[in-house]
Amino acid sequence: DADVTQTPRNRITKTGKRIMLECSQTKGHDRMYWYRQDPGLGLRLIYYSFDVKDINKGEISDGYSVSRQAQAKFSLSLESAIPNQTALYFCATSDTRLAGAHNEQFFGPGTRLTVL
Amino acid sequence: GNSVTQMEGPVTLSEEAFLTINCTYTATGYPSLFWYVQYPGEGLQLLLKATKADDKGSNKGFEATYRKETTSFHLEKGSVQVSDSAVYFCALSHGGRRALTFGSGTRLQVQP
């Protein structure tokens, strides 16, 4: 079984709809991240969480919100989706309690979101 | 702020050719540097890393050396295979809260 899972893997929705993307991990890591990937732009950080009560905005948080329901679960919501939020979304985890980890991150398989 | 610059792709090579993908960074102090690889339809996987100047990371025949003087971390492989076709991302981790900053990615296409 995969250590970092994302649901759904693909989603098509319409402008104005509320969408939730979910991420679960079995690695026992404390930190979780949401990125979006756009062609030619690499990965950009949306939100990150260092534990259940520590949630932080990344470089492109506008239009998104997150919830860390438990150490193993981190959800990303688009309250009112718009077409320029069409992208590939990745969840990642890391465990900075590991000596020498230097923030190595482990990625889920991604969710492809299309907003019409 | 921190930034990572990679050479634009796609890079198209024949099997067994030598590969170099350039990566330079901007950051204060001594960040940790990473190369991640994304195979078609998959998430990113860590390929190699280096955590201090002059360190060489290596994995699966790929190598990269952390050059503080030129702020570079170029990825090399002596003989590429078709199975190496993927998108390669250079990244750095810096600062107490250790978020990753990614380059834009370089697509590698290896032809038989």
PDB file of C-alpha atoms in Angstrom:
ATOM      1  CA  ASP A   1       0.000   0.000   0.000  1.00  0.00           C
ATOM      2  CA  ALA A   2       1.147   3.537  -0.769  1.00  0.00           C
ATOM      3  CA  ASP A   3       2.425   5.576   2.170  1.00  0.00           C
ATOM      4  CA  VAL A   4       0.844   8.829   0.963  1.00  0.00           C
ATOM      5  CA  THR A   5      -2.537   8.590  -0.724  1.00  0.00           C
ATOM      6  CA  GLN A   6      -4.674  11.238  -2.357  1.00  0.00           C
ATOM      7  CA  THR A   7      -8.350  11.198  -3.267  1.00  0.00           C
ATOM      8  CA  PRO A   8      -9.755  11.721  -5.772  1.00  0.00           C
ATOM      9  CA  ARG A   9      -7.100  11.106  -8.422  1.00  0.00           C
ATOM     10  CA  ASN A  10      -9.030  13.022 -11.042  1.00  0.00           C
ATOM     11  CA  ARG A  11     -11.839  15.551 -10.721  1.00  0.00           C
ATOM     12  CA  ILE A  12     -13.715  17.730 -13.167  1.00  0.00           C
ATOM     13  CA  THR A  13     -15.891  20.448 -11.719  1.00  0.00           C
ATOM     14  CA  LYS A  14     -17.562  23.718 -12.648  1.00  0.00           C
ATOM     15  CA  THR A  15     -16.750  27.277 -11.741  1.00  0.00           C
ATOM     16  CA  GLY A  16     -18.133  28.259  -8.340  1.00  0.00           C
ATOM     17  CA  LYS A  17     -18.318  24.752  -6.908  1.00  0.00           C
ATOM     18  CA  ARG A  18     -16.713  23.820  -3.602  1.00  0.00           C
ATOM     19  CA  ILE A  19     -14.109  21.083  -3.899  1.00  0.00           C
ATOM     20  CA  MET A  20     -12.181  19.130  -1.270  1.00  0.00           C
ATOM     21  CA  LEU A  21      -9.027  17.162  -1.979  1.00  0.00           C
ATOM     22  CA  GLU A  22      -7.931  14.709   0.662  1.00  0.00           C
ATOM     23  CA  CYS A  23      -4.548  13.383   1.680  1.00  0.00           C
ATOM     24  CA  SER A  24      -3.747  10.559   4.077  1.00  0.00           C
ATOM     25  CA  GLN A  25      -0.406   9.162   5.176  1.00  0.00           C
ATOM     26  CA  THR A  26       0.727   6.070   7.045  1.00  0.00           C
ATOM     27  CA  LYS A  27       4.333   7.188   7.504  1.00  0.00           C
ATOM     28  CA  GLY A  28       3.756   8.736  10.926  1.00  0.00           C
ATOM     29  CA  HIS A  29       5.271  12.015   9.762  1.00  0.00           C
ATOM     30  CA  ASP A  30       4.495  15.256  11.566  1.00  0.00           C
ATOM     31  CA  ARG A  31       4.638  17.651   8.627  1.00  0.00           C
ATOM     32  CA  MET A  32       2.300  17.747   5.636  1.00  0.00           C
ATOM     33  CA  TYR A  33       2.206  19.999   2.580  1.00  0.00           C
ATOM     34  CA  TRP A  34       0.003  20.883  -0.376  1.00  0.00           C
ATOM     35  CA  TYR A  35       1.552  21.949  -3.697  1.00  0.00           C
ATOM     36  CA  ARG A  36       0.164  22.702  -7.109  1.00  0.00           C
ATOM     37  CA  GLN A  37       2.001  21.934 -10.308  1.00  0.00           C
ATOM     38  CA  ASP A  38       1.502  23.951 -13.473  1.00  0.00           C
ATOM     39  CA  PRO A  39       3.390  23.388 -16.730  1.00  0.00           C
ATOM     40  CA  GLY A  40       6.659  25.330 -16.768  1.00  0.00           C
ATOM     41  CA  LEU A  41       6.237  26.561 -13.199  1.00  0.00           C
ATOM     42  CA  GLY A  42       7.364  23.622 -11.158  1.00  0.00           C
ATOM     43  CA  LEU A  43       5.684  23.035  -7.812  1.00  0.00           C
ATOM     44  CA  ARG A  44       4.404  25.912  -5.740  1.00  0.00           C
ATOM     45  CA  LEU A  45       3.548  25.637  -2.056  1.00  0.00           C
ATOM     46  CA  ILE A  46      -0.079  26.334  -1.103  1.00  0.00           C
ATOM     47  CA  TYR A  47      -0.203  25.447   2.610  1.00  0.00           C
ATOM     48  CA  TYR A  48       1.843  23.460   5.063  1.00  0.00           C
ATOM     49  CA  SER A  49       1.270  22.060   8.516  1.00  0.00           C
ATOM     50  CA  PHE A  50       3.881  21.169  11.132  1.00  0.00           C
ATOM     51  CA  ASP A  51       1.345  19.451  13.369  1.00  0.00           C
ATOM     52  CA  VAL A  52      -2.405  19.442  13.959  1.00  0.00           C
ATOM     53  CA  LYS A  53      -2.406  22.913  15.503  1.00  0.00           C
ATOM     54  CA  ASP A  54       0.251  24.539  13.334  1.00  0.00           C
ATOM     55  CA  ILE A  55      -0.952  25.499   9.849  1.00  0.00           C
ATOM     56  CA  ASN A  56       0.806  28.008   7.637  1.00  0.00           C
ATOM     57  CA  LYS A  57       0.214  29.732   4.327  1.00  0.00           C
ATOM     58  CA  GLY A  58       2.550  29.072   1.452  1.00  0.00           C
ATOM     59  CA  GLU A  59       3.315  31.304  -1.505  1.00  0.00           C
ATOM     60  CA  ILE A  60      -0.051  30.872  -3.274  1.00  0.00           C
ATOM     61  CA  SER A  61      -2.693  30.348  -0.567  1.00  0.00           C
ATOM     62  CA  ASP A  62      -5.347  32.757  -1.907  1.00  0.00           C
ATOM     63  CA  GLY A  63      -8.511  30.889  -2.907  1.00  0.00           C
ATOM     64  CA  TYR A  64      -7.575  27.810  -0.859  1.00  0.00           C
ATOM     65  CA  SER A  65      -8.102  26.617   2.691  1.00  0.00           C
ATOM     66  CA  VAL A  66      -6.897  23.540   4.577  1.00  0.00           C
ATOM     67  CA  SER A  67      -7.813  21.367   7.515  1.00  0.00           C
ATOM     68  CA  ARG A  68      -5.513  19.062   9.485  1.00  0.00           C
ATOM     69  CA  GLN A  69      -8.047  16.669  10.949  1.00  0.00           C
ATOM     70  CA  ALA A  70      -5.446  14.373  12.480  1.00  0.00           C
ATOM     71  CA  GLN A  71      -1.731  13.839  12.203  1.00  0.00           C
ATOM     72  CA  ALA A  72      -2.357  11.505   9.265  1.00  0.00           C
ATOM     73  CA  LYS A  73      -4.892  13.610   7.349  1.00  0.00           C
ATOM     74  CA  PHE A  74      -4.587  16.962   5.601  1.00  0.00           C
ATOM     75  CA  SER A  75      -7.366  18.256   3.334  1.00  0.00           C
ATOM     76  CA  LEU A  76      -7.282  21.067   0.792  1.00  0.00           C
ATOM     77  CA  SER A  77     -10.464  22.962  -0.085  1.00  0.00           C
ATOM     78  CA  LEU A  78     -11.339  25.282  -2.897  1.00  0.00           C
ATOM     79  CA  GLU A  79     -14.306  27.236  -1.581  1.00  0.00           C
ATOM     80  CA  SER A  80     -15.385  28.517  -4.999  1.00  0.00           C
ATOM     81  CA  ALA A  81     -13.382  26.948  -7.790  1.00  0.00           C
ATOM     82  CA  ILE A  82     -12.241  29.033 -10.761  1.00  0.00           C
ATOM     83  CA  PRO A  83     -10.679  27.903 -14.059  1.00  0.00           C
ATOM     84  CA  ASN A  84      -7.158  29.115 -13.215  1.00  0.00           C
ATOM     85  CA  GLN A  85      -7.133  26.608 -10.358  1.00  0.00           C
ATOM     86  CA  THR A  86      -6.969  23.853 -12.963  1.00  0.00           C
ATOM     87  CA  ALA A  87      -3.726  22.071 -12.096  1.00  0.00           C
ATOM     88  CA  LEU A  88      -2.118  18.957 -10.683  1.00  0.00           C
ATOM     89  CA  TYR A  89      -2.186  18.986  -6.879  1.00  0.00           C
ATOM     90  CA  PHE A  90       0.311  17.086  -4.746  1.00  0.00           C
ATOM     91  CA  CYS A  91       0.353  16.284  -1.069  1.00  0.00           C
ATOM     92  CA  ALA A  92       3.681  15.616   0.625  1.00  0.00           C
ATOM     93  CA  THR A  93       4.939  14.657   4.066  1.00  0.00           C
ATOM     94  CA  SER A  94       8.167  14.956   5.995  1.00  0.00           C
ATOM     95  CA  ASP A  95       9.451  14.080   9.425  1.00  0.00           C
ATOM     96  CA  THR A  96      11.938  16.536  10.841  1.00  0.00           C
ATOM     97  CA  ARG A  97      12.306  14.458  13.971  1.00  0.00           C
ATOM     98  CA  LEU A  98      14.480  12.094  11.953  1.00  0.00           C
ATOM     99  CA  ALA A  99      18.113  12.973  12.414  1.00  0.00           C
ATOM    100  CA  GLY A 100      19.687  14.198   9.197  1.00  0.00           C
ATOM    101  CA  ALA A 101      16.409  14.191   7.286  1.00  0.00           C
ATOM    102  CA  HIS A 102      16.997  17.750   6.074  1.00  0.00           C
ATOM    103  CA  ASN A 103      13.364  17.975   5.131  1.00  0.00           C
ATOM    104  CA  GLU A 104      13.271  15.156   2.596  1.00  0.00           C
ATOM    105  CA  GLN A 105       9.650  15.092   1.449  1.00  0.00           C
ATOM    106  CA  PHE A 106       7.556  12.142   0.306  1.00  0.00           C
ATOM    107  CA  PHE A 107       4.881  12.789  -2.297  1.00  0.00           C
ATOM    108  CA  GLY A 108       1.482  11.348  -3.060  1.00  0.00           C
ATOM    109  CA  PRO A 109       0.480  10.404  -6.612  1.00  0.00           C
ATOM    110  CA  GLY A 110      -1.345  13.681  -7.271  1.00  0.00           C
ATOM    111  CA  THR A 111      -4.886  14.829  -8.036  1.00  0.00           C
ATOM    112  CA  ARG A 112      -5.637  16.231 -11.462  1.00  0.00           C
ATOM    113  CA  LEU A 113      -8.277  18.942 -11.073  1.00  0.00           C
ATOM    114  CA  THR A 114     -10.052  20.570 -13.994  1.00  0.00           C
ATOM    115  CA  VAL A 115     -12.336  23.563 -13.418  1.00  0.00           C
ATOM    116  CA  LEU A 116     -14.616  24.338 -16.341  1.00  0.00           C
TER     117      LEU A 116
ATOM    118  CA  GLY B   1      14.136  35.103  -1.037  1.00  0.00           C
ATOM    119  CA  ASN B   2      15.173  31.630  -2.070  1.00  0.00           C
ATOM    120  CA  SER B   3      14.991  30.570  -5.698  1.00  0.00           C
ATOM    121  CA  VAL B   4      16.079  27.724  -7.963  1.00  0.00           C
ATOM    122  CA  THR B   5      16.784  28.024 -11.678  1.00  0.00           C
ATOM    123  CA  GLN B   6      16.950  25.011 -13.988  1.00  0.00           C
ATOM    124  CA  MET B   7      17.741  24.705 -17.653  1.00  0.00           C
ATOM    125  CA  GLU B   8      14.653  24.624 -19.833  1.00  0.00           C
ATOM    126  CA  GLY B   9      13.647  21.439 -21.537  1.00  0.00           C
ATOM    127  CA  PRO B  10      12.865  19.242 -23.118  1.00  0.00           C
ATOM    128  CA  VAL B  11      16.251  17.616 -23.272  1.00  0.00           C
ATOM    129  CA  THR B  12      16.290  14.893 -25.904  1.00  0.00           C
ATOM    130  CA  LEU B  13      19.118  12.357 -25.899  1.00  0.00           C
ATOM    131  CA  SER B  14      19.888   9.029 -27.464  1.00  0.00           C
ATOM    132  CA  GLU B  15      20.315   6.005 -25.235  1.00  0.00           C
ATOM    133  CA  GLU B  16      23.797   5.785 -23.643  1.00  0.00           C
ATOM    134  CA  ALA B  17      24.435   9.518 -24.096  1.00  0.00           C
ATOM    135  CA  PHE B  18      25.858  11.678 -21.297  1.00  0.00           C
ATOM    136  CA  LEU B  19      23.368  13.801 -19.390  1.00  0.00           C
ATOM    137  CA  THR B  20      23.788  17.144 -17.679  1.00  0.00           C
ATOM    138  CA  ILE B  21      20.887  19.167 -16.298  1.00  0.00           C
ATOM    139  CA  ASN B  22      21.994  22.497 -14.879  1.00  0.00           C
ATOM    140  CA  CYS B  23      20.663  23.864 -11.599  1.00  0.00           C
ATOM    141  CA  THR B  24      21.661  27.041  -9.803  1.00  0.00           C
ATOM    142  CA  TYR B  25      20.195  28.489  -6.647  1.00  0.00           C
ATOM    143  CA  THR B  26      19.901  31.693  -4.667  1.00  0.00           C
ATOM    144  CA  ALA B  27      19.795  31.440  -0.898  1.00  0.00           C
ATOM    145  CA  THR B  28      21.620  32.795   2.103  1.00  0.00           C
ATOM    146  CA  GLY B  29      23.727  30.482   4.170  1.00  0.00           C
ATOM    147  CA  TYR B  30      23.905  26.772   3.455  1.00  0.00           C
ATOM    148  CA  PRO B  31      20.701  25.194   2.179  1.00  0.00           C
ATOM    149  CA  SER B  32      20.217  21.490   1.605  1.00  0.00           C
ATOM    150  CA  LEU B  33      19.868  20.611  -2.082  1.00  0.00           C
ATOM    151  CA  PHE B  34      17.787  17.903  -3.730  1.00  0.00           C
ATOM    152  CA  TRP B  35      16.967  16.374  -7.069  1.00  0.00           C
ATOM    153  CA  TYR B  36      13.514  14.884  -7.432  1.00  0.00           C
ATOM    154  CA  VAL B  37      12.264  12.839 -10.394  1.00  0.00           C
ATOM    155  CA  GLN B  38       8.689  12.564 -11.666  1.00  0.00           C
ATOM    156  CA  TYR B  39       7.897   9.631 -13.939  1.00  0.00           C
ATOM    157  CA  PRO B  40       4.820   9.901 -16.181  1.00  0.00           C
ATOM    158  CA  GLY B  41       1.592   9.769 -14.185  1.00  0.00           C
ATOM    159  CA  GLU B  42       3.350   9.586 -10.830  1.00  0.00           C
ATOM    160  CA  GLY B  43       4.265  11.825  -7.926  1.00  0.00           C
ATOM    161  CA  LEU B  44       7.762  13.080  -7.212  1.00  0.00           C
ATOM    162  CA  GLN B  45      10.432  10.783  -5.811  1.00  0.00           C
ATOM    163  CA  LEU B  46      13.660  11.837  -4.190  1.00  0.00           C
ATOM    164  CA  LEU B  47      16.554  10.963  -6.500  1.00  0.00           C
ATOM    165  CA  LEU B  48      19.494  12.312  -4.494  1.00  0.00           C
ATOM    166  CA  LYS B  49      20.460  14.991  -2.022  1.00  0.00           C
ATOM    167  CA  ALA B  50      23.422  16.896  -0.574  1.00  0.00           C
ATOM    168  CA  THR B  51      23.376  18.736   2.704  1.00  0.00           C
ATOM    169  CA  LYS B  52      26.667  20.648   2.777  1.00  0.00           C
ATOM    170  CA  ALA B  53      29.184  22.206   0.431  1.00  0.00           C
ATOM    171  CA  ASP B  54      31.272  19.768  -1.652  1.00  0.00           C
ATOM    172  CA  ASP B  55      28.969  16.847  -0.824  1.00  0.00           C
ATOM    173  CA  LYS B  56      28.182  14.566  -3.737  1.00  0.00           C
ATOM    174  CA  GLY B  57      24.780  12.925  -3.859  1.00  0.00           C
ATOM    175  CA  SER B  58      24.391   9.820  -5.982  1.00  0.00           C
ATOM    176  CA  ASN B  59      21.719   7.266  -6.821  1.00  0.00           C
ATOM    177  CA  LYS B  60      20.861   4.999  -9.780  1.00  0.00           C
ATOM    178  CA  GLY B  61      23.911   6.240 -11.716  1.00  0.00           C
ATOM    179  CA  PHE B  62      22.970   9.897 -11.254  1.00  0.00           C
ATOM    180  CA  GLU B  63      25.309  12.292  -9.436  1.00  0.00           C
ATOM    181  CA  ALA B  64      25.270  15.923  -8.343  1.00  0.00           C
ATOM    182  CA  THR B  65      27.850  17.913  -6.391  1.00  0.00           C
ATOM    183  CA  TYR B  66      26.978  20.801  -4.081  1.00  0.00           C
ATOM    184  CA  ARG B  67      29.135  23.702  -5.297  1.00  0.00           C
ATOM    185  CA  LYS B  68      28.916  26.616  -2.897  1.00  0.00           C
ATOM    186  CA  GLU B  69      31.297  28.823  -4.908  1.00  0.00           C
ATOM    187  CA  THR B  70      29.111  28.657  -8.023  1.00  0.00           C
ATOM    188  CA  THR B  71      25.797  28.091  -6.156  1.00  0.00           C
ATOM    189  CA  SER B  72      25.138  25.092  -8.384  1.00  0.00           C
ATOM    190  CA  PHE B  73      23.933  21.499  -8.119  1.00  0.00           C
ATOM    191  CA  HIS B  74      24.085  20.109 -11.641  1.00  0.00           C
ATOM    192  CA  LEU B  75      22.682  16.631 -12.283  1.00  0.00           C
ATOM    193  CA  GLU B  76      24.800  14.220 -14.352  1.00  0.00           C
ATOM    194  CA  LYS B  77      24.593  10.666 -15.607  1.00  0.00           C
ATOM    195  CA  GLY B  78      27.182   8.966 -17.733  1.00  0.00           C
ATOM    196  CA  SER B  79      24.876   6.784 -19.818  1.00  0.00           C
ATOM    197  CA  VAL B  80      21.137   7.401 -19.919  1.00  0.00           C
ATOM    198  CA  GLN B  81      18.502   4.771 -20.604  1.00  0.00           C
ATOM    199  CA  VAL B  82      15.017   5.015 -22.070  1.00  0.00           C
ATOM    200  CA  SER B  83      13.680   4.340 -18.572  1.00  0.00           C
ATOM    201  CA  ASP B  84      15.255   7.615 -17.369  1.00  0.00           C
ATOM    202  CA  SER B  85      12.706   9.596 -19.387  1.00  0.00           C
ATOM    203  CA  ALA B  86      10.979  11.776 -16.805  1.00  0.00           C
ATOM    204  CA  VAL B  87      10.797  15.300 -15.431  1.00  0.00           C
ATOM    205  CA  TYR B  88      13.612  16.269 -13.073  1.00  0.00           C
ATOM    206  CA  PHE B  89      13.229  18.938 -10.391  1.00  0.00           C
ATOM    207  CA  CYS B  90      15.986  20.661  -8.478  1.00  0.00           C
ATOM    208  CA  ALA B  91      14.975  21.918  -5.019  1.00  0.00           C
ATOM    209  CA  LEU B  92      16.411  23.495  -1.908  1.00  0.00           C
ATOM    210  CA  SER B  93      15.459  23.461   1.741  1.00  0.00           C
ATOM    211  CA  HIS B  94      16.488  26.369   3.882  1.00  0.00           C
ATOM    212  CA  GLY B  95      15.473  28.113   7.028  1.00  0.00           C
ATOM    213  CA  GLY B  96      14.162  26.884  10.318  1.00  0.00           C
ATOM    214  CA  ARG B  97      10.779  25.952   8.949  1.00  0.00           C
ATOM    215  CA  ARG B  98      12.342  24.039   6.063  1.00  0.00           C
ATOM    216  CA  ALA B  99       9.873  24.412   3.239  1.00  0.00           C
ATOM    217  CA  LEU B 100      11.119  23.233  -0.156  1.00  0.00           C
ATOM    218  CA  THR B 101      11.647  25.649  -3.043  1.00  0.00           C
ATOM    219  CA  PHE B 102      11.483  23.951  -6.455  1.00  0.00           C
ATOM    220  CA  GLY B 103      12.853  24.808  -9.854  1.00  0.00           C
ATOM    221  CA  SER B 104      10.515  24.697 -12.835  1.00  0.00           C
ATOM    222  CA  GLY B 105      11.520  21.178 -13.853  1.00  0.00           C
ATOM    223  CA  THR B 106      13.370  19.785 -16.890  1.00  0.00           C
ATOM    224  CA  ARG B 107      11.792  17.134 -19.070  1.00  0.00           C
ATOM    225  CA  LEU B 108      14.213  14.456 -20.292  1.00  0.00           C
ATOM    226  CA  GLN B 109      13.336  12.309 -23.273  1.00  0.00           C
ATOM    227  CA  VAL B 110      15.647   9.398 -24.074  1.00  0.00           C
ATOM    228  CA  GLN B 111      15.264   7.781 -27.467  1.00  0.00           C
ATOM    229  CA  PRO B 112      16.302   4.177 -28.236  1.00  0.00           C
TER     230      PRO B 112
END
